[in-house]
JSON list of C-alpha atoms in Angstrom, two decimals:
[
{"chain": "A", "resi": 174, "resn": "MET", "atom": "CA", "xyz": [104.80, 126.43, 108.11]},
{"chain": "A", "resi": 175, "resn": "THR", "atom": "CA", "xyz": [102.11, 127.51, 110.60]},
{"chain": "A", "resi": 176, "resn": "GLY", "atom": "CA", "xyz": [99.06, 125.35, 111.02]},
{"chain": "A", "resi": 177, "resn": "ASP", "atom": "CA", "xyz": [100.90, 122.15, 110.05]},
{"chain": "A", "resi": 178, "resn": "ASN", "atom": "CA", "xyz": [102.69, 121.74, 113.36]},
{"chain": "A", "resi": 179, "resn": "VAL", "atom": "CA", "xyz": [100.82, 119.69, 116.01]},
{"chain": "A", "resi": 180, "resn": "HIS", "atom": "CA", "xyz": [101.46, 122.46, 118.57]},
{"chain": "A", "resi": 181, "resn": "ASP", "atom": "CA", "xyz": [99.76, 125.05, 116.32]},
{"chain": "A", "resi": 182, "resn": "ARG", "atom": "CA", "xyz": [96.47, 123.13, 116.33]},
{"chain": "A", "resi": 183, "resn": "ILE", "atom": "CA", "xyz": [93.51, 124.08, 118.53]},
{"chain": "A", "resi": 184, "resn": "PRO", "atom": "CA", "xyz": [91.81, 121.17, 120.35]},
{"chain": "A", "resi": 185, "resn": "GLY", "atom": "CA", "xyz": [88.02, 121.02, 120.30]},
{"chain": "A", "resi": 186, "resn": "SER", "atom": "CA", "xyz": [85.21, 118.60, 121.10]},
{"chain": "A", "resi": 187, "resn": "MET", "atom": "CA", "xyz": [85.15, 117.46, 117.47]},
{"chain": "A", "resi": 188, "resn": "GLY", "atom": "CA", "xyz": [88.91, 117.05, 117.01]},
{"chain": "A", "resi": 189, "resn": "THR", "atom": "CA", "xyz": [91.74, 119.49, 116.44]},
{"chain": "A", "resi": 190, "resn": "PHE", "atom": "CA", "xyz": [91.62, 122.44, 114.07]},
{"chain": "A", "resi": 191, "resn": "SER", "atom": "CA", "xyz": [94.21, 124.69, 112.52]},
{"chain": "A", "resi": 192, "resn": "PRO", "atom": "CA", "xyz": [94.10, 128.38, 113.54]},
{"chain": "A", "resi": 193, "resn": "VAL", "atom": "CA", "xyz": [93.12, 129.29, 109.96]},
{"chain": "A", "resi": 194, "resn": "LYS", "atom": "CA", "xyz": [90.06, 127.02, 110.08]},
{"chain": "A", "resi": 195, "resn": "VAL", "atom": "CA", "xyz": [89.09, 128.41, 113.49]},
{"chain": "A", "resi": 196, "resn": "ASN", "atom": "CA", "xyz": [89.35, 131.99, 112.18]},
{"chain": "A", "resi": 197, "resn": "VAL", "atom": "CA", "xyz": [87.29, 131.15, 109.09]},
{"chain": "A", "resi": 198, "resn": "MET", "atom": "CA", "xyz": [84.61, 129.48, 111.25]},
{"chain": "A", "resi": 199, "resn": "ALA", "atom": "CA", "xyz": [84.55, 132.52, 113.58]},
{"chain": "A", "resi": 200, "resn": "ILE", "atom": "CA", "xyz": [84.09, 134.88, 110.62]},
{"chain": "A", "resi": 201, "resn": "VAL", "atom": "CA", "xyz": [81.31, 132.71, 109.15]},
{"chain": "A", "resi": 202, "resn": "CYS", "atom": "CA", "xyz": [79.53, 132.62, 112.54]},
{"chain": "A", "resi": 203, "resn": "PHE", "atom": "CA", "xyz": [79.89, 136.39, 112.92]},
{"chain": "A", "resi": 204, "resn": "PHE", "atom": "CA", "xyz": [78.30, 137.04, 109.53]},
{"chain": "A", "resi": 205, "resn": "ALA", "atom": "CA", "xyz": [75.53, 134.52, 110.22]},
{"chain": "A", "resi": 206, "resn": "VAL", "atom": "CA", "xyz": [74.66, 136.34, 113.44]},
{"chain": "A", "resi": 207, "resn": "LEU", "atom": "CA", "xyz": [74.94, 139.73, 111.71]},
{"chain": "A", "resi": 208, "resn": "MET", "atom": "CA", "xyz": [72.57, 138.64, 108.93]},
{"chain": "A", "resi": 209, "resn": "ARG", "atom": "CA", "xyz": [69.98, 137.47, 111.48]},
{"chain": "A", "resi": 210, "resn": "CYS", "atom": "CA", "xyz": [70.17, 140.89, 113.16]},
{"chain": "A", "resi": 211, "resn": "VAL", "atom": "CA", "xyz": [69.73, 142.69, 109.83]},
{"chain": "A", "resi": 212, "resn": "GLU", "atom": "CA", "xyz": [66.76, 140.47, 108.92]},
{"chain": "A", "resi": 213, "resn": "GLY", "atom": "CA", "xyz": [65.19, 141.18, 112.30]},
{"chain": "A", "resi": 214, "resn": "ALA", "atom": "CA", "xyz": [65.67, 144.92, 111.86]},
{"chain": "A", "resi": 215, "resn": "ASN", "atom": "CA", "xyz": [63.73, 144.84, 108.58]},
{"chain": "A", "resi": 216, "resn": "THR", "atom": "CA", "xyz": [60.79, 142.87, 109.95]},
{"chain": "A", "resi": 217, "resn": "ALA", "atom": "CA", "xyz": [59.63, 145.33, 112.61]},
{"chain": "A", "resi": 218, "resn": "ARG", "atom": "CA", "xyz": [59.95, 149.04, 113.26]},
{"chain": "A", "resi": 219, "resn": "VAL", "atom": "CA", "xyz": [59.47, 150.41, 116.78]},
{"chain": "A", "resi": 220, "resn": "VAL", "atom": "CA", "xyz": [57.33, 153.56, 116.95]},
{"chain": "A", "resi": 221, "resn": "TYR", "atom": "CA", "xyz": [55.76, 155.66, 119.70]},
{"chain": "A", "resi": 222, "resn": "PRO", "atom": "CA", "xyz": [52.32, 156.90, 118.56]},
{"chain": "A", "resi": 223, "resn": "ARG", "atom": "CA", "xyz": [51.24, 160.23, 120.08]},
{"chain": "A", "resi": 224, "resn": "LEU", "atom": "CA", "xyz": [47.75, 161.66, 120.28]},
{"chain": "A", "resi": 225, "resn": "LEU", "atom": "CA", "xyz": [47.97, 165.14, 118.73]},
{"chain": "A", "resi": 226, "resn": "GLU", "atom": "CA", "xyz": [44.30, 166.08, 118.79]},
{"chain": "A", "resi": 227, "resn": "GLU", "atom": "CA", "xyz": [41.07, 164.56, 120.04]},
{"chain": "A", "resi": 228, "resn": "ARG", "atom": "CA", "xyz": [37.82, 165.97, 118.68]},
{"chain": "A", "resi": 229, "resn": "SER", "atom": "CA", "xyz": [34.73, 165.50, 120.82]},
{"chain": "A", "resi": 230, "resn": "TYR", "atom": "CA", "xyz": [32.30, 166.89, 118.24]},
{"chain": "A", "resi": 231, "resn": "ASP", "atom": "CA", "xyz": [32.85, 164.04, 115.76]},
{"chain": "A", "resi": 232, "resn": "GLY", "atom": "CA", "xyz": [34.69, 161.49, 117.92]},
{"chain": "A", "resi": 233, "resn": "GLY", "atom": "CA", "xyz": [37.77, 161.73, 115.71]},
{"chain": "A", "resi": 234, "resn": "MET", "atom": "CA", "xyz": [41.42, 162.06, 116.61]},
{"chain": "A", "resi": 235, "resn": "MET", "atom": "CA", "xyz": [44.77, 162.82, 115.03]},
{"chain": "A", "resi": 236, "resn": "VAL", "atom": "CA", "xyz": [47.60, 160.42, 115.90]},
{"chain": "A", "resi": 237, "resn": "LYS", "atom": "CA", "xyz": [51.23, 160.85, 114.90]},
{"chain": "A", "resi": 238, "resn": "VAL", "atom": "CA", "xyz": [52.48, 157.29, 114.44]},
{"chain": "A", "resi": 239, "resn": "HIS", "atom": "CA", "xyz": [56.01, 158.33, 113.34]},
{"chain": "A", "resi": 240, "resn": "ASP", "atom": "CA", "xyz": [57.64, 161.24, 111.49]},
{"chain": "A", "resi": 241, "resn": "ASP", "atom": "CA", "xyz": [56.33, 160.10, 108.10]},
{"chain": "A", "resi": 242, "resn": "LEU", "atom": "CA", "xyz": [52.84, 158.97, 109.16]},
{"chain": "A", "resi": 243, "resn": "THR", "atom": "CA", "xyz": [50.09, 160.95, 110.86]},
{"chain": "A", "resi": 244, "resn": "LEU", "atom": "CA", "xyz": [46.61, 159.45, 110.84]},
{"chain": "A", "resi": 245, "resn": "ASN", "atom": "CA", "xyz": [43.48, 161.61, 110.79]},
{"chain": "A", "resi": 246, "resn": "LEU", "atom": "CA", "xyz": [41.12, 159.09, 112.36]},
{"chain": "A", "resi": 247, "resn": "ARG", "atom": "CA", "xyz": [37.36, 159.13, 112.51]},
{"chain": "A", "resi": 248, "resn": "LYS", "atom": "CA", "xyz": [35.01, 156.62, 114.11]},
{"chain": "A", "resi": 249, "resn": "GLY", "atom": "CA", "xyz": [34.62, 153.47, 112.08]},
{"chain": "A", "resi": 250, "resn": "SER", "atom": "CA", "xyz": [31.59, 151.23, 111.93]},
{"chain": "A", "resi": 251, "resn": "VAL", "atom": "CA", "xyz": [30.89, 147.54, 111.62]},
{"chain": "A", "resi": 252, "resn": "ALA", "atom": "CA", "xyz": [27.99, 146.61, 109.36]},
{"chain": "A", "resi": 253, "resn": "ALA", "atom": "CA", "xyz": [26.81, 143.63, 111.40]},
{"chain": "A", "resi": 254, "resn": "ARG", "atom": "CA", "xyz": [25.65, 143.19, 114.98]},
{"chain": "A", "resi": 255, "resn": "GLU", "atom": "CA", "xyz": [27.62, 139.95, 115.08]},
{"chain": "A", "resi": 256, "resn": "LEU", "atom": "CA", "xyz": [30.69, 139.30, 112.96]},
{"chain": "A", "resi": 257, "resn": "ARG", "atom": "CA", "xyz": [31.42, 135.70, 111.95]},
{"chain": "A", "resi": 258, "resn": "VAL", "atom": "CA", "xyz": [34.98, 134.82, 110.95]},
{"chain": "A", "resi": 259, "resn": "LEU", "atom": "CA", "xyz": [35.86, 131.39, 109.54]},
{"chain": "A", "resi": 260, "resn": "THR", "atom": "CA", "xyz": [39.48, 130.31, 109.89]},
{"chain": "A", "resi": 261, "resn": "GLU", "atom": "CA", "xyz": [41.47, 127.16, 109.43]},
{"chain": "A", "resi": 262, "resn": "GLU", "atom": "CA", "xyz": [44.20, 126.20, 111.87]},
{"chain": "A", "resi": 263, "resn": "ASN", "atom": "CA", "xyz": [46.19, 122.98, 111.53]},
{"chain": "A", "resi": 264, "resn": "GLY", "atom": "CA", "xyz": [43.60, 121.50, 109.16]},
{"chain": "A", "resi": 265, "resn": "SER", "atom": "CA", "xyz": [40.72, 122.18, 111.55]},
{"chain": "A", "resi": 266, "resn": "LEU", "atom": "CA", "xyz": [37.98, 124.69, 110.69]},
{"chain": "A", "resi": 267, "resn": "GLU", "atom": "CA", "xyz": [37.09, 127.19, 113.38]},
{"chain": "A", "resi": 268, "resn": "THR", "atom": "CA", "xyz": [34.30, 129.77, 113.62]},
{"chain": "A", "resi": 269, "resn": "ARG", "atom": "CA", "xyz": [34.79, 132.86, 115.74]},
{"chain": "A", "resi": 270, "resn": "PHE", "atom": "CA", "xyz": [31.95, 135.25, 116.57]},
{"chain": "A", "resi": 271, "resn": "TYR", "atom": "CA", "xyz": [32.70, 138.86, 117.46]},
{"chain": "A", "resi": 272, "resn": "ASN", "atom": "CA", "xyz": [30.22, 141.35, 118.89]},
{"chain": "A", "resi": 273, "resn": "GLY", "atom": "CA", "xyz": [29.97, 144.23, 116.39]},
{"chain": "A", "resi": 274, "resn": "GLU", "atom": "CA", "xyz": [29.23, 146.82, 119.08]},
{"chain": "A", "resi": 275, "resn": "ASP", "atom": "CA", "xyz": [32.36, 145.84, 121.03]},
{"chain": "A", "resi": 276, "resn": "ILE", "atom": "CA", "xyz": [34.50, 146.24, 117.93]},
{"chain": "A", "resi": 277, "resn": "GLU", "atom": "CA", "xyz": [32.88, 149.56, 116.99]},
{"chain": "A", "resi": 278, "resn": "ARG", "atom": "CA", "xyz": [33.62, 151.08, 120.39]},
{"chain": "A", "resi": 279, "resn": "ASN", "atom": "CA", "xyz": [37.34, 151.51, 119.62]},
{"chain": "A", "resi": 280, "resn": "LEU", "atom": "CA", "xyz": [37.38, 151.24, 115.81]},
{"chain": "A", "resi": 281, "resn": "TYR", "atom": "CA", "xyz": [38.80, 154.18, 113.84]},
{"chain": "A", "resi": 282, "resn": "GLU", "atom": "CA", "xyz": [39.68, 154.65, 110.20]},
{"chain": "A", "resi": 283, "resn": "ASP", "atom": "CA", "xyz": [41.61, 157.02, 107.96]},
{"chain": "A", "resi": 284, "resn": "GLU", "atom": "CA", "xyz": [40.13, 156.78, 104.46]},
{"chain": "A", "resi": 285, "resn": "GLU", "atom": "CA", "xyz": [42.98, 158.72, 102.83]},
{"chain": "A", "resi": 286, "resn": "LYS", "atom": "CA", "xyz": [45.75, 156.49, 104.25]},
{"chain": "A", "resi": 287, "resn": "ILE", "atom": "CA", "xyz": [43.54, 153.38, 104.02]},
{"chain": "A", "resi": 288, "resn": "ALA", "atom": "CA", "xyz": [44.03, 152.66, 107.72]},
{"chain": "A", "resi": 289, "resn": "SER", "atom": "CA", "xyz": [41.72, 150.84, 110.11]},
{"chain": "A", "resi": 290, "resn": "VAL", "atom": "CA", "xyz": [42.83, 150.54, 113.73]},
{"chain": "A", "resi": 291, "resn": "MET", "atom": "CA", "xyz": [41.51, 149.77, 117.19]},
{"chain": "A", "resi": 292, "resn": "VAL", "atom": "CA", "xyz": [42.55, 152.71, 119.39]},
{"chain": "A", "resi": 293, "resn": "THR", "atom": "CA", "xyz": [42.38, 152.90, 123.17]},
{"chain": "A", "resi": 294, "resn": "ASN", "atom": "CA", "xyz": [43.34, 156.10, 124.98]},
{"chain": "A", "resi": 295, "resn": "THR", "atom": "CA", "xyz": [45.03, 154.99, 128.20]},
{"chain": "A", "resi": 296, "resn": "GLY", "atom": "CA", "xyz": [45.51, 158.46, 129.68]},
{"chain": "A", "resi": 297, "resn": "ASN", "atom": "CA", "xyz": [49.29, 158.11, 129.36]},
{"chain": "A", "resi": 298, "resn": "GLY", "atom": "CA", "xyz": [49.24, 157.33, 125.66]},
{"chain": "A", "resi": 299, "resn": "VAL", "atom": "CA", "xyz": [47.38, 155.49, 122.95]},
{"chain": "A", "resi": 300, "resn": "ARG", "atom": "CA", "xyz": [47.32, 151.78, 122.23]},
{"chain": "A", "resi": 301, "resn": "MET", "atom": "CA", "xyz": [46.79, 150.99, 118.54]},
{"chain": "A", "resi": 302, "resn": "GLU", "atom": "CA", "xyz": [46.28, 147.69, 116.77]},
{"chain": "A", "resi": 303, "resn": "GLY", "atom": "CA", "xyz": [45.34, 147.13, 113.15]},
{"chain": "A", "resi": 304, "resn": "LEU", "atom": "CA", "xyz": [46.27, 148.35, 109.68]},
{"chain": "A", "resi": 305, "resn": "VAL", "atom": "CA", "xyz": [48.08, 151.69, 109.27]},
{"chain": "A", "resi": 306, "resn": "SER", "atom": "CA", "xyz": [48.30, 151.26, 105.48]},
{"chain": "A", "resi": 307, "resn": "PRO", "atom": "CA", "xyz": [47.54, 148.58, 102.92]},
{"chain": "A", "resi": 308, "resn": "THR", "atom": "CA", "xyz": [51.07, 147.24, 103.42]},
{"chain": "A", "resi": 309, "resn": "HIS", "atom": "CA", "xyz": [51.73, 147.66, 107.17]},
{"chain": "A", "resi": 310, "resn": "ARG", "atom": "CA", "xyz": [50.14, 146.69, 110.47]},
{"chain": "A", "resi": 311, "resn": "ILE", "atom": "CA", "xyz": [50.72, 148.01, 113.99]},
{"chain": "A", "resi": 312, "resn": "LYS", "atom": "CA", "xyz": [50.44, 146.46, 117.44]},
{"chain": "A", "resi": 313, "resn": "PRO", "atom": "CA", "xyz": [51.58, 147.41, 120.96]},
{"chain": "A", "resi": 314, "resn": "MET", "atom": "CA", "xyz": [54.81, 145.79, 122.08]},
{"chain": "A", "resi": 315, "resn": "GLU", "atom": "CA", "xyz": [54.62, 143.11, 124.76]},
{"chain": "A", "resi": 316, "resn": "ILE", "atom": "CA", "xyz": [56.89, 145.22, 126.97]},
{"chain": "A", "resi": 317, "resn": "SER", "atom": "CA", "xyz": [55.31, 146.82, 130.03]},
{"chain": "A", "resi": 318, "resn": "GLU", "atom": "CA", "xyz": [57.80, 149.69, 129.96]},
{"chain": "A", "resi": 319, "resn": "LYS", "atom": "CA", "xyz": [56.88, 153.08, 128.53]},
{"chain": "A", "resi": 320, "resn": "SER", "atom": "CA", "xyz": [59.05, 155.87, 127.23]},
{"chain": "A", "resi": 321, "resn": "GLU", "atom": "CA", "xyz": [59.84, 158.95, 129.32]},
{"chain": "A", "resi": 322, "resn": "GLY", "atom": "CA", "xyz": [56.62, 160.71, 128.27]},
{"chain": "A", "resi": 323, "resn": "GLY", "atom": "CA", "xyz": [54.51, 157.65, 129.06]},
{"chain": "A", "resi": 324, "resn": "VAL", "atom": "CA", "xyz": [54.10, 156.85, 125.37]},
{"chain": "A", "resi": 325, "resn": "ILE", "atom": "CA", "xyz": [53.51, 153.15, 124.65]},
{"chain": "A", "resi": 326, "resn": "PRO", "atom": "CA", "xyz": [55.98, 151.51, 122.23]},
{"chain": "A", "resi": 327, "resn": "HIS", "atom": "CA", "xyz": [54.46, 149.78, 119.20]},
{"chain": "A", "resi": 328, "resn": "GLU", "atom": "CA", "xyz": [55.79, 147.60, 116.39]},
{"chain": "A", "resi": 329, "resn": "ILE", "atom": "CA", "xyz": [54.99, 148.19, 112.74]},
{"chain": "A", "resi": 330, "resn": "HIS", "atom": "CA", "xyz": [55.30, 145.09, 110.57]},
{"chain": "A", "resi": 331, "resn": "GLU", "atom": "CA", "xyz": [55.11, 144.73, 106.82]},
{"chain": "A", "resi": 332, "resn": "ILE", "atom": "CA", "xyz": [52.17, 142.56, 105.80]},
{"chain": "A", "resi": 333, "resn": "GLU", "atom": "CA", "xyz": [53.13, 139.36, 104.03]},
{"chain": "A", "resi": 334, "resn": "HIS", "atom": "CA", "xyz": [51.08, 139.01, 100.88]},
{"chain": "A", "resi": 335, "resn": "LYS", "atom": "CA", "xyz": [50.20, 135.44, 100.02]},
{"chain": "A", "resi": 336, "resn": "ASP", "atom": "CA", "xyz": [48.08, 134.12, 97.20]},
{"chain": "A", "resi": 337, "resn": "MET", "atom": "CA", "xyz": [44.42, 134.42, 98.03]},
{"chain": "A", "resi": 338, "resn": "LEU", "atom": "CA", "xyz": [42.43, 131.26, 98.64]},
{"chain": "A", "resi": 339, "resn": "ASP", "atom": "CA", "xyz": [39.90, 132.15, 95.95]},
{"chain": "A", "resi": 340, "resn": "LYS", "atom": "CA", "xyz": [42.57, 131.71, 93.26]},
{"chain": "A", "resi": 341, "resn": "ALA", "atom": "CA", "xyz": [42.96, 128.09, 94.33]},
{"chain": "A", "resi": 342, "resn": "LEU", "atom": "CA", "xyz": [39.25, 127.27, 94.23]},
{"chain": "A", "resi": 343, "resn": "THR", "atom": "CA", "xyz": [37.83, 125.77, 91.10]},
{"chain": "A", "resi": 344, "resn": "TYR", "atom": "CA", "xyz": [34.36, 126.51, 89.81]},
{"chain": "A", "resi": 345, "resn": "ARG", "atom": "CA", "xyz": [31.63, 124.27, 91.13]},
{"chain": "A", "resi": 346, "resn": "SER", "atom": "CA", "xyz": [28.12, 124.35, 89.81]},
{"chain": "A", "resi": 347, "resn": "ASN", "atom": "CA", "xyz": [26.73, 123.65, 93.26]},
{"chain": "A", "resi": 348, "resn": "ALA", "atom": "CA", "xyz": [27.90, 126.41, 95.63]},
{"chain": "A", "resi": 349, "resn": "SER", "atom": "CA", "xyz": [26.93, 124.36, 98.68]},
{"chain": "A", "resi": 350, "resn": "ASP", "atom": "CA", "xyz": [29.88, 122.04, 97.92]},
{"chain": "A", "resi": 351, "resn": "VAL", "atom": "CA", "xyz": [32.30, 124.89, 98.67]},
{"chain": "A", "resi": 352, "resn": "ILE", "atom": "CA", "xyz": [30.71, 126.57, 101.70]},
{"chain": "A", "resi": 353, "resn": "PRO", "atom": "CA", "xyz": [31.83, 125.21, 105.10]},
{"chain": "A", "resi": 354, "resn": "ARG", "atom": "CA", "xyz": [28.84, 124.26, 107.21]},
{"chain": "A", "resi": 355, "resn": "GLU", "atom": "CA", "xyz": [28.50, 124.94, 110.91]},
{"chain": "A", "resi": 356, "resn": "ARG", "atom": "CA", "xyz": [27.99, 121.25, 111.68]},
{"chain": "A", "resi": 357, "resn": "THR", "atom": "CA", "xyz": [31.27, 120.37, 109.93]},
{"chain": "A", "resi": 358, "resn": "LEU", "atom": "CA", "xyz": [33.24, 122.88, 111.98]},
{"chain": "A", "resi": 359, "resn": "HIS", "atom": "CA", "xyz": [35.11, 121.49, 114.95]},
{"chain": "A", "resi": 360, "resn": "ARG", "atom": "CA", "xyz": [35.22, 124.59, 117.14]},
{"chain": "A", "resi": 361, "resn": "ARG", "atom": "CA", "xyz": [32.90, 127.53, 117.72]},
{"chain": "A", "resi": 362, "resn": "ILE", "atom": "CA", "xyz": [34.41, 130.41, 119.68]},
{"chain": "A", "resi": 363, "resn": "THR", "atom": "CA", "xyz": [32.59, 133.51, 120.87]},
{"chain": "A", "resi": 364, "resn": "VAL", "atom": "CA", "xyz": [34.97, 136.39, 121.43]}
]
């Protein structure tokens, strides 16, 4: 019978194994690696956005993100001169301040597709970062390479929806108990 003979065993760092066990382990490892590849393929989609039309009269532009998504972008606006964003990282509160005019310079929106993106025309292509739909975000890839036409590769990721913080808050009669105060914040960052 094969596998029972001492000569049919395969030596390893953790003892000896029968050829059947080695084959089973190889198959399990193969499927584990395959599943990681499939999961990775679903998390990001590589696209090459192309500027189809740039309108100087209204500052708008039309960008083909991929075959199924073309954005008709117009200039967006930020309501505030300075934008304050409160975040929590590793249990520490952090306040970031953004200059509204700096954001507005490259901010575009497509009301129909519910998209809001920062767009920079590089001459060779467009760099986009932001929301291309309520369920997907886009960002340029970290790769310095471009495609043959000079188009910059981007990744589209599905947005993970988590429960909102406001669902976890309980009612308090004194609103000042809930609001983080500047003096309690550990870091203040101007961006």
